[in-house]
mmCIF file of C-alpha atoms in Angstrom:
data_model
loop_
_atom_site.group_PDB
_atom_site.id
_atom_site.type_symbol
_atom_site.label_atom_id
_atom_site.label_comp_id
_atom_site.label_asym_id
_atom_site.label_seq_id
_atom_site.Cartn_x
_atom_site.Cartn_y
_atom_site.Cartn_z
ATOM 1 C CA UNK A 1 19.851 37.484 12.199
ATOM 2 C CA UNK A 2 19.207 34.711 14.700
ATOM 3 C CA UNK A 3 16.727 32.733 12.607
ATOM 4 C CA UNK A 4 15.203 32.779 9.163
ATOM 5 C CA UNK A 5 11.843 34.510 8.680
ATOM 6 C CA UNK A 6 8.757 32.289 8.321
ATOM 7 C CA UNK A 7 8.245 30.839 4.848
ATOM 8 C CA UNK A 8 4.813 32.510 4.622
ATOM 9 C CA UNK A 9 6.350 35.959 5.226
ATOM 10 C CA UNK A 10 8.968 35.429 2.522
ATOM 11 C CA UNK A 11 6.248 34.285 0.110
ATOM 12 C CA UNK A 12 4.220 37.378 0.995
ATOM 13 C CA UNK A 13 7.262 39.539 0.229
ATOM 14 C CA UNK A 14 7.400 37.982 -3.258
ATOM 15 C CA UNK A 15 3.696 38.799 -3.745
ATOM 16 C CA UNK A 16 4.173 42.429 -2.693
ATOM 17 C CA UNK A 17 7.220 42.779 -4.947
ATOM 18 C CA UNK A 18 5.489 41.290 -7.980
ATOM 19 C CA UNK A 19 2.221 43.195 -7.449
ATOM 20 C CA UNK A 20 4.017 46.456 -6.800
ATOM 21 C CA UNK A 21 2.202 47.230 -3.564
ATOM 22 C CA UNK A 22 0.056 46.136 -0.662
ATOM 23 C CA UNK A 23 -3.320 46.358 -2.404
ATOM 24 C CA UNK A 24 -2.318 44.010 -5.196
ATOM 25 C CA UNK A 25 -0.789 41.546 -2.729
ATOM 26 C CA UNK A 26 -3.979 41.682 -0.649
ATOM 27 C CA UNK A 27 -6.083 40.836 -3.719
ATOM 28 C CA UNK A 28 -4.007 37.804 -4.700
ATOM 29 C CA UNK A 29 -3.510 36.442 -1.182
ATOM 30 C CA UNK A 30 -6.794 37.284 0.514
ATOM 31 C CA UNK A 31 -4.984 39.181 3.269
ATOM 32 C CA UNK A 32 -5.603 42.745 4.451
ATOM 33 C CA UNK A 33 -3.474 45.772 3.650
ATOM 34 C CA UNK A 34 -2.708 46.633 7.319
ATOM 35 C CA UNK A 35 -1.647 43.049 8.076
ATOM 36 C CA UNK A 36 0.590 42.820 5.020
ATOM 37 C CA UNK A 37 2.137 46.225 5.814
ATOM 38 C CA UNK A 38 2.913 45.108 9.336
ATOM 39 C CA UNK A 39 4.465 41.870 8.121
ATOM 40 C CA UNK A 40 6.692 43.635 5.591
ATOM 41 C CA UNK A 41 7.934 46.071 8.238
ATOM 42 C CA UNK A 42 8.671 43.152 10.582
ATOM 43 C CA UNK A 43 10.446 41.299 7.747
ATOM 44 C CA UNK A 44 12.710 44.261 7.037
ATOM 45 C CA UNK A 45 13.504 44.554 10.718
ATOM 46 C CA UNK A 46 14.328 40.853 11.031
ATOM 47 C CA UNK A 47 16.494 40.813 7.889
ATOM 48 C CA UNK A 48 18.160 44.106 8.794
ATOM 49 C CA UNK A 49 17.579 45.380 5.245
ATOM 50 C CA UNK A 50 15.368 47.991 3.638
ATOM 51 C CA UNK A 51 13.434 46.069 1.018
ATOM 52 C CA UNK A 52 11.003 48.709 -0.270
ATOM 53 C CA UNK A 53 10.790 52.381 -1.069
ATOM 54 C CA UNK A 54 7.283 53.338 0.025
ATOM 55 C CA UNK A 55 5.523 56.040 -1.962
ATOM 56 C CA UNK A 56 2.178 57.164 -3.402
ATOM 57 C CA UNK A 57 2.653 54.841 -6.381
ATOM 58 C CA UNK A 58 3.165 51.768 -4.220
ATOM 59 C CA UNK A 59 6.081 49.744 -2.979
ATOM 60 C CA UNK A 60 9.207 49.917 -5.148
ATOM 61 C CA UNK A 61 11.997 47.478 -4.487
ATOM 62 C CA UNK A 62 15.312 48.800 -3.257
ATOM 63 C CA UNK A 63 18.585 47.352 -4.492
ATOM 64 C CA UNK A 64 18.614 45.091 -1.416
ATOM 65 C CA UNK A 65 15.001 44.153 -2.094
ATOM 66 C CA UNK A 66 15.824 43.146 -5.678
ATOM 67 C CA UNK A 67 18.705 41.006 -4.414
ATOM 68 C CA UNK A 68 16.415 39.210 -1.968
ATOM 69 C CA UNK A 69 13.724 38.720 -4.621
ATOM 70 C CA UNK A 70 16.272 37.179 -6.959
ATOM 71 C CA UNK A 71 17.051 34.560 -4.319
ATOM 72 C CA UNK A 72 13.343 33.815 -3.842
ATOM 73 C CA UNK A 73 12.233 33.505 -7.476
ATOM 74 C CA UNK A 74 11.277 29.831 -7.118
ATOM 75 C CA UNK A 75 9.830 30.117 -3.632
ATOM 76 C CA UNK A 76 6.151 30.159 -4.601
ATOM 77 C CA UNK A 77 6.546 27.106 -6.834
ATOM 78 C CA UNK A 78 8.333 25.279 -4.026
ATOM 79 C CA UNK A 79 5.644 26.260 -1.549
ATOM 80 C CA UNK A 80 2.898 25.042 -3.910
ATOM 81 C CA UNK A 81 4.633 21.689 -4.339
ATOM 82 C CA UNK A 82 5.080 21.336 -0.586
ATOM 83 C CA UNK A 83 1.439 22.184 0.015
ATOM 84 C CA UNK A 84 0.305 19.549 -2.457
ATOM 85 C CA UNK A 85 2.728 16.965 -1.110
ATOM 86 C CA UNK A 86 2.118 17.525 2.594
ATOM 87 C CA UNK A 87 -1.567 18.296 2.262
ATOM 88 C CA UNK A 88 -2.307 15.222 0.157
ATOM 89 C CA UNK A 89 0.372 12.633 0.949
ATOM 90 C CA UNK A 90 0.877 9.666 -1.327
ATOM 91 C CA UNK A 91 -0.789 6.474 -0.215
ATOM 92 C CA UNK A 92 1.519 4.228 1.815
ATOM 93 C CA UNK A 93 2.388 0.958 0.114
ATOM 94 C CA UNK A 94 1.803 -1.939 2.489
ATOM 95 C CA UNK A 95 3.674 -5.041 1.318
ATOM 96 C CA UNK A 96 1.969 -8.381 1.825
ATOM 97 C CA UNK A 97 3.380 -11.827 1.169
ATOM 98 C CA UNK A 98 1.039 -14.763 0.648
ATOM 99 C CA UNK A 99 0.826 -18.028 -1.200
ATOM 100 C CA UNK A 100 -0.288 -17.815 -4.814
ATOM 101 C CA UNK A 101 -3.823 -19.074 -4.118
ATOM 102 C CA UNK A 102 -4.387 -16.562 -1.318
ATOM 103 C CA UNK A 103 -2.761 -13.695 -3.212
ATOM 104 C CA UNK A 104 -5.040 -14.332 -6.189
ATOM 105 C CA UNK A 105 -8.083 -14.475 -3.916
ATOM 106 C CA UNK A 106 -7.179 -11.173 -2.235
ATOM 107 C CA UNK A 107 -6.464 -9.473 -5.550
ATOM 108 C CA UNK A 108 -9.868 -10.432 -6.948
ATOM 109 C CA UNK A 109 -11.752 -9.175 -3.879
ATOM 110 C CA UNK A 110 -9.606 -6.203 -2.879
ATOM 111 C CA UNK A 111 -12.103 -3.744 -4.330
ATOM 112 C CA UNK A 112 -14.585 -4.773 -1.642
ATOM 113 C CA UNK A 113 -12.443 -3.277 1.137
ATOM 114 C CA UNK A 114 -10.264 -0.669 -0.595
ATOM 115 C CA UNK A 115 -10.929 2.596 -2.410
ATOM 116 C CA UNK A 116 -8.547 4.765 -4.443
ATOM 117 C CA UNK A 117 -8.625 7.542 -1.847
ATOM 118 C CA UNK A 118 -7.610 5.221 1.017
ATOM 119 C CA UNK A 119 -4.240 6.181 2.606
ATOM 120 C CA UNK A 120 -2.743 2.730 1.874
ATOM 121 C CA UNK A 121 -2.200 0.448 -1.085
ATOM 122 C CA UNK A 122 -1.612 -3.266 -0.968
ATOM 123 C CA UNK A 123 1.540 -4.421 -2.752
ATOM 124 C CA UNK A 124 2.078 -8.152 -3.301
ATOM 125 C CA UNK A 125 5.681 -9.295 -2.973
ATOM 126 C CA UNK A 126 7.528 -12.560 -3.648
ATOM 127 C CA UNK A 127 5.989 -15.486 -1.836
ATOM 128 C CA UNK A 128 8.242 -18.376 -2.872
ATOM 129 C CA UNK A 129 10.470 -17.832 0.155
ATOM 130 C CA UNK A 130 9.831 -16.966 3.794
ATOM 131 C CA UNK A 131 10.257 -13.197 3.768
ATOM 132 C CA UNK A 132 11.665 -11.685 6.947
ATOM 133 C CA UNK A 133 8.984 -9.471 8.502
ATOM 134 C CA UNK A 134 11.348 -8.528 11.332
ATOM 135 C CA UNK A 135 13.687 -6.945 8.754
ATOM 136 C CA UNK A 136 10.665 -5.414 6.982
ATOM 137 C CA UNK A 137 11.042 -7.411 3.756
ATOM 138 C CA UNK A 138 7.254 -7.433 4.019
ATOM 139 C CA UNK A 139 4.772 -5.657 6.279
ATOM 140 C CA UNK A 140 2.139 -8.395 6.447
ATOM 141 C CA UNK A 141 2.562 -12.131 6.044
ATOM 142 C CA UNK A 142 -0.179 -14.713 5.528
ATOM 143 C CA UNK A 143 1.148 -17.991 6.864
ATOM 144 C CA UNK A 144 0.050 -21.514 7.645
ATOM 145 C CA UNK A 145 1.226 -21.519 11.247
ATOM 146 C CA UNK A 146 1.250 -19.278 14.263
ATOM 147 C CA UNK A 147 4.419 -17.143 14.577
ATOM 148 C CA UNK A 148 6.695 -18.132 17.443
ATOM 149 C CA UNK A 149 9.071 -15.157 17.328
ATOM 150 C CA UNK A 150 8.408 -12.670 20.143
ATOM 151 C CA UNK A 151 8.638 -9.671 17.810
ATOM 152 C CA UNK A 152 5.812 -10.928 15.582
ATOM 153 C CA UNK A 153 2.103 -10.635 16.274
ATOM 154 C CA UNK A 154 -0.274 -13.222 14.854
ATOM 155 C CA UNK A 155 -4.012 -13.316 14.276
ATOM 156 C CA UNK A 156 -5.844 -16.475 13.272
ATOM 157 C CA UNK A 157 -8.214 -15.783 10.392
ATOM 158 C CA UNK A 158 -9.740 -19.071 9.245
ATOM 159 C CA UNK A 159 -9.191 -22.738 8.515
ATOM 160 C CA UNK A 160 -7.941 -23.522 5.025
ATOM 161 C CA UNK A 161 -9.051 -26.783 3.430
ATOM 162 C CA UNK A 162 -8.033 -28.399 0.145
ATOM 163 C CA UNK A 163 -10.017 -30.737 -2.093
ATOM 164 C CA UNK A 164 -9.964 -32.147 -5.601
ATOM 165 C CA UNK A 165 -11.879 -30.245 -8.281
ATOM 166 C CA UNK A 166 -12.692 -30.910 -11.906
ATOM 167 C CA UNK A 167 -15.030 -29.824 -14.669
ATOM 168 C CA UNK A 168 -17.078 -33.002 -14.117
ATOM 169 C CA UNK A 169 -17.029 -36.272 -12.171
ATOM 170 C CA UNK A 170 -15.823 -38.300 -15.137
ATOM 171 C CA UNK A 171 -12.601 -36.308 -15.615
ATOM 172 C CA UNK A 172 -9.555 -38.440 -14.839
ATOM 173 C CA UNK A 173 -5.909 -37.606 -14.307
ATOM 174 C CA UNK A 174 -4.421 -34.517 -12.686
ATOM 175 C CA UNK A 175 -2.880 -31.207 -13.648
ATOM 176 C CA UNK A 176 -0.083 -30.044 -11.335
ATOM 177 C CA UNK A 177 2.629 -27.474 -10.914
ATOM 178 C CA UNK A 178 5.905 -28.338 -12.610
ATOM 179 C CA UNK A 179 8.538 -30.106 -10.536
ATOM 180 C CA UNK A 180 10.990 -27.192 -10.687
ATOM 181 C CA UNK A 181 8.501 -24.853 -8.984
ATOM 182 C CA UNK A 182 7.936 -24.337 -5.244
ATOM 183 C CA UNK A 183 7.217 -27.578 -3.395
ATOM 184 C CA UNK A 184 4.172 -26.526 -1.412
ATOM 185 C CA UNK A 185 2.287 -29.123 0.688
ATOM 186 C CA UNK A 186 -0.409 -29.466 -1.994
ATOM 187 C CA UNK A 187 2.210 -30.003 -4.709
ATOM 188 C CA UNK A 188 3.900 -32.701 -2.632
ATOM 189 C CA UNK A 189 0.518 -34.337 -1.942
ATOM 190 C CA UNK A 190 -0.401 -34.551 -5.626
ATOM 191 C CA UNK A 191 2.993 -35.907 -6.616
ATOM 192 C CA UNK A 192 3.102 -38.317 -3.693
ATOM 193 C CA UNK A 193 -0.406 -39.709 -4.152
ATOM 194 C CA UNK A 194 -1.144 -39.243 -7.858
ATOM 195 C CA UNK A 195 2.272 -38.763 -9.473
ATOM 196 C CA UNK A 196 1.567 -41.410 -12.103
ATOM 197 C CA UNK A 197 -1.734 -39.752 -13.056
ATOM 198 C CA UNK A 198 -0.380 -36.312 -13.885
ATOM 199 C CA UNK A 199 -1.395 -35.477 -17.438
ATOM 200 C CA UNK A 200 0.304 -32.119 -17.768
ATOM 201 C CA UNK A 201 1.957 -29.407 -15.705
ATOM 202 C CA UNK A 202 2.012 -25.618 -15.527
ATOM 203 C CA UNK A 203 4.252 -22.984 -13.960
ATOM 204 C CA UNK A 204 1.568 -21.118 -12.039
ATOM 205 C CA UNK A 205 -1.727 -21.798 -10.316
ATOM 206 C CA UNK A 206 -3.925 -19.722 -12.611
ATOM 207 C CA UNK A 207 -2.994 -21.923 -15.552
ATOM 208 C CA UNK A 208 -3.870 -25.039 -13.536
ATOM 209 C CA UNK A 209 -7.353 -23.635 -12.962
ATOM 210 C CA UNK A 210 -7.790 -22.931 -16.684
ATOM 211 C CA UNK A 211 -6.677 -26.464 -17.535
ATOM 212 C CA UNK A 212 -9.078 -27.958 -15.016
ATOM 213 C CA UNK A 213 -12.007 -25.845 -16.210
ATOM 214 C CA UNK A 214 -11.334 -26.980 -19.791
ATOM 215 C CA UNK A 215 -11.563 -30.620 -18.663
ATOM 216 C CA UNK A 216 -7.908 -31.586 -19.102
ATOM 217 C CA UNK A 217 -7.585 -32.997 -15.597
ATOM 218 C CA UNK A 218 -8.329 -32.685 -11.903
ATOM 219 C CA UNK A 219 -6.728 -30.052 -9.707
ATOM 220 C CA UNK A 220 -6.053 -29.835 -5.968
ATOM 221 C CA UNK A 221 -6.829 -26.371 -4.668
ATOM 222 C CA UNK A 222 -8.192 -24.532 -1.616
ATOM 223 C CA UNK A 223 -11.939 -24.782 -1.235
ATOM 224 C CA UNK A 224 -12.308 -21.036 -0.662
ATOM 225 C CA UNK A 225 -10.704 -20.343 -4.037
ATOM 226 C CA UNK A 226 -12.455 -23.109 -5.960
ATOM 227 C CA UNK A 227 -15.882 -22.044 -4.704
ATOM 228 C CA UNK A 228 -15.473 -18.826 -6.703
ATOM 229 C CA UNK A 229 -14.428 -20.489 -9.982
ATOM 230 C CA UNK A 230 -17.313 -21.122 -12.412
ATOM 231 C CA UNK A 231 -17.049 -24.447 -14.182
ATOM 232 C CA UNK A 232 -15.395 -26.410 -11.357
ATOM 233 C CA UNK A 233 -16.995 -28.839 -8.943
ATOM 234 C CA UNK A 234 -15.646 -30.728 -5.951
ATOM 235 C CA UNK A 235 -15.243 -34.380 -6.953
ATOM 236 C CA UNK A 236 -13.679 -35.811 -3.773
ATOM 237 C CA UNK A 237 -13.771 -35.138 -0.013
ATOM 238 C CA UNK A 238 -11.613 -32.552 1.721
ATOM 239 C CA UNK A 239 -8.000 -33.746 2.104
ATOM 240 C CA UNK A 240 -7.393 -33.811 5.892
ATOM 241 C CA UNK A 241 -3.604 -33.743 5.768
ATOM 242 C CA UNK A 242 -3.622 -30.464 3.840
ATOM 243 C CA UNK A 243 -5.970 -28.616 6.203
ATOM 244 C CA UNK A 244 -4.368 -25.917 8.345
ATOM 245 C CA UNK A 245 -5.105 -22.744 10.241
ATOM 246 C CA UNK A 246 -4.279 -19.500 8.507
ATOM 247 C CA UNK A 247 -2.464 -16.694 10.339
ATOM 248 C CA UNK A 248 -2.147 -13.012 9.596
ATOM 249 C CA UNK A 249 1.335 -11.994 10.781
ATOM 250 C CA UNK A 250 2.877 -8.560 11.323
ATOM 251 C CA UNK A 251 5.721 -6.983 13.286
ATOM 252 C CA UNK A 252 4.308 -6.199 16.732
ATOM 253 C CA UNK A 253 5.319 -2.512 16.458
ATOM 254 C CA UNK A 254 4.434 -1.964 12.788
ATOM 255 C CA UNK A 255 0.874 -3.185 13.353
ATOM 256 C CA UNK A 256 0.146 0.105 15.153
ATOM 257 C CA UNK A 257 1.059 2.260 12.140
ATOM 258 C CA UNK A 258 -2.274 3.591 10.824
ATOM 259 C CA UNK A 259 -1.820 2.503 7.162
ATOM 260 C CA UNK A 260 -0.644 -0.978 8.155
ATOM 261 C CA UNK A 261 -3.430 -1.275 10.744
ATOM 262 C CA UNK A 262 -6.001 -0.334 8.084
ATOM 263 C CA UNK A 263 -4.543 -2.863 5.639
ATOM 264 C CA UNK A 264 -4.491 -5.579 8.318
ATOM 265 C CA UNK A 265 -8.172 -5.025 9.081
ATOM 266 C CA UNK A 266 -9.104 -5.036 5.401
ATOM 267 C CA UNK A 267 -7.188 -8.249 4.677
ATOM 268 C CA UNK A 268 -8.595 -9.878 7.812
ATOM 269 C CA UNK A 269 -12.104 -9.010 6.646
ATOM 270 C CA UNK A 270 -11.554 -10.822 3.361
ATOM 271 C CA UNK A 271 -9.824 -13.827 4.911
ATOM 272 C CA UNK A 272 -12.517 -14.342 7.542
ATOM 273 C CA UNK A 273 -15.341 -14.091 4.998
ATOM 274 C CA UNK A 274 -14.236 -16.986 2.820
ATOM 275 C CA UNK A 275 -17.461 -18.826 3.506
ATOM 276 C CA UNK A 276 -19.458 -16.127 1.696
ATOM 277 C CA UNK A 277 -20.826 -17.082 -1.714
ATOM 278 C CA UNK A 278 -19.030 -15.795 -4.808
ATOM 279 C CA UNK A 279 -19.643 -12.124 -5.551
#
């Protein structure tokens, strides 16, 4: 035998064997008796074995037929699993790395551009270090500068601005990230300009927002994030030295993969619509 028979023909053989004839196999598969008969004859010829004894009571398995059936007992289950897997593939996980403020913003608005039946899912990965997109530590990076490596493609999305926010104008003092956390530009700015006014610290940005909303102190945060937080108001002008362009970065080849391309477009939509009012 030069090559194995088609999987469909082997599955059909199992149906004929279990149903005891062509008519029963036709009923359970939706095929026709002449077609199934022709396929079984061709299968016997290809295998070089007589699989059935044909008679008025149907198709009875020969000893060789029983041996083949024994080897194919799990074939229909395997075929069903393959059909489900290949017919409805799992959504591709697209890994994105972003600063905590941006990651939180994307997570809160992701439902505007993504549905459960989309072929991709956004997965947020560690953002405290510069992940290597070239080595595929992440698929998409959201960065504060244009990429200069030739293997990376960049797309400018918007200008990010920072300002001071508080529950009211009369709130004094600041809340800031703890000193043992990542030293982002905004963290350095607060500590360099208002280090003596820090009332308390927190380990993550969400807690800073909660502290500021409760009136504990002022917080420095991106304007596009703060504009969507009820209970906060801008109490000082935009901080020029913290303003920067935002870039959506991806490997220049990976950006053409359909799931990554879809995720890039969805993320770009959210990042370029930061001026929209809160939902």
